[in-house]
Coordinates of C-alpha atoms in Angstrom, one line a residue:
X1 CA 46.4 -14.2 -33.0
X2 CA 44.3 -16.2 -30.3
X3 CA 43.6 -12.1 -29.1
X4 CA 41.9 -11.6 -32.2
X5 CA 39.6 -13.9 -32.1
X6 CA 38.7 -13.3 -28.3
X7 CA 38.1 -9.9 -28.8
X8 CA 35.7 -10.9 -32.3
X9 CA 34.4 -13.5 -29.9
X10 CA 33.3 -10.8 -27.1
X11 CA 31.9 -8.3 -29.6
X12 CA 29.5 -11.4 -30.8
X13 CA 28.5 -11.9 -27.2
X14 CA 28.3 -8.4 -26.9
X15 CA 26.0 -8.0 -29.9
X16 CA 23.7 -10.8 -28.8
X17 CA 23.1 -9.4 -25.2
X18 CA 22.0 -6.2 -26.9
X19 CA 19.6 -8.1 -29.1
X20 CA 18.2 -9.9 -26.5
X21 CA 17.8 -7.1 -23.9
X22 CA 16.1 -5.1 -27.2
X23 CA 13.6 -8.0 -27.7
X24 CA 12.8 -9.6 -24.1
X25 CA 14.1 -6.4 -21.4
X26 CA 10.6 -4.4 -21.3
X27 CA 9.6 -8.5 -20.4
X28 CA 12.3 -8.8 -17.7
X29 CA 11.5 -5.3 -16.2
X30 CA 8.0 -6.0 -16.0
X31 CA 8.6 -9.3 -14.5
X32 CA 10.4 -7.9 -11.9
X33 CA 7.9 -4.8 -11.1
X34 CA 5.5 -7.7 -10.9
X35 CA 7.2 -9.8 -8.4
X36 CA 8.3 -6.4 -6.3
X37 CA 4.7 -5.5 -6.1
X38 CA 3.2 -8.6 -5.6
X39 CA 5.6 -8.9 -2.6
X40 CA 4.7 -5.7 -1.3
X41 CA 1.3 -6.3 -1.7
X42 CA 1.0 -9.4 0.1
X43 CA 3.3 -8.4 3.0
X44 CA 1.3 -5.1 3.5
X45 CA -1.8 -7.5 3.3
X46 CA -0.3 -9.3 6.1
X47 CA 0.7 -6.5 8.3
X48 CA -3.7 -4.9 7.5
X49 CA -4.9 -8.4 9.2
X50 CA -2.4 -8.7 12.1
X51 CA -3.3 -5.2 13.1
X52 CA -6.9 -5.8 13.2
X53 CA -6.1 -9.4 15.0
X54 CA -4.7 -7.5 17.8
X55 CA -7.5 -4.6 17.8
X56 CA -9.3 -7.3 18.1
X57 CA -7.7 -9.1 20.8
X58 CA -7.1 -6.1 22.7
X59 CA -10.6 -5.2 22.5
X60 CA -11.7 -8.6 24.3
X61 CA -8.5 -8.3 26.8
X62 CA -10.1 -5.4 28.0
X63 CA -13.6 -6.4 27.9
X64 CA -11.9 -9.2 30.4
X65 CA -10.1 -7.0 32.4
X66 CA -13.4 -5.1 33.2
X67 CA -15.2 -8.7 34.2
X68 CA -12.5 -9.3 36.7
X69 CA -12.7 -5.8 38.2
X70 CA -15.5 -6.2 39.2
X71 CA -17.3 -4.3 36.3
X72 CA -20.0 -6.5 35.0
X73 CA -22.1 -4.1 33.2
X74 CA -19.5 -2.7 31.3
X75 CA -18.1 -5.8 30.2
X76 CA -21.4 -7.4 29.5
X77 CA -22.1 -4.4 27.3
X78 CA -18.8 -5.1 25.7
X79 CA -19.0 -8.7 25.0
X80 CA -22.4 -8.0 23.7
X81 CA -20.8 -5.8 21.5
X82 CA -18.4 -8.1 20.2
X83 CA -20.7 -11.0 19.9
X84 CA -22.6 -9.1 17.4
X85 CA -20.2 -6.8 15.2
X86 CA -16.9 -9.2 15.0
X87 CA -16.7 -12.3 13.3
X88 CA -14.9 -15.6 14.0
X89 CA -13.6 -16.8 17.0
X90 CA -13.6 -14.0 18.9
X91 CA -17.7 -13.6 18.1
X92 CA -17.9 -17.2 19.7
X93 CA -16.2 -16.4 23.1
X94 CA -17.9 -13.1 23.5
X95 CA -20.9 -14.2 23.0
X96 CA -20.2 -17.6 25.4
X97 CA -18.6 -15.3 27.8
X98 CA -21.7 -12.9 27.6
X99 CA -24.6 -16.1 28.1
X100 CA -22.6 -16.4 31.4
X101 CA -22.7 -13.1 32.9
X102 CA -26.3 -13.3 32.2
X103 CA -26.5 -16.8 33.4
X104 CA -24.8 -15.8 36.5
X105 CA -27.4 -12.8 36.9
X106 CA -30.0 -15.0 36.7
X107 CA -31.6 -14.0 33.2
X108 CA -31.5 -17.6 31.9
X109 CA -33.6 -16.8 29.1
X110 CA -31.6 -14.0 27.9
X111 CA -28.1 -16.7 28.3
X112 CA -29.7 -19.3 25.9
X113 CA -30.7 -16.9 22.6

């Protein structure tokens, strides 16, 4: 007898998941597209300004590597470079690192602007 009722008792369950999937699931499924994408999103955002963080840094690594070679001009033309089209930090130290090549060639003036 206690079968009976089990199985009446599953079919009402039953019955109420269906409702509910009819009247929230398109809610659920969306949520769910949401998060996905807004995870996606936000790591590929990540992974876009790492990238130019290290084109970045590998452009004033270099810029470096030419200043201790030896290579003044080039790197004074880099680190002019820098100082004018990049932003934040790295701006900064290129331009710091360019007022002391100049400095160190003697064109003061040009080391202060």
């Amino acid at each position: 007898m206690s079968d009976i009722f089990d199985e009446v008792n599953e079919d009402v369950r039953r019955d109420q998941y269906i409702r509910l999937w009819k009247a929230y699931g398109k809610y659920g499924v969306a949520l769910l597209v949401a998060i996905v994408l807004g995870t996606a999103s936000g790591v590929g955002y990540h992974e876009f300004t790492e990238s130019r963080a290290h084109a970045v840094s590998d452009r004033y690594e270099t810029a470096i590597h030419l200043l201790q070679s030896g290579n003044e001009e080039a790197a004074l033309t880099a680190f002019a470079d820098m100082a004018e089209n990049l932003s934040g930090s790295y701006q900064v130290l290129a331009a710091l690192r360019e007022a002391a090549i100049l400095s160190s060639g003697g064109d003061r003036d040009g080391a202060v602007v």
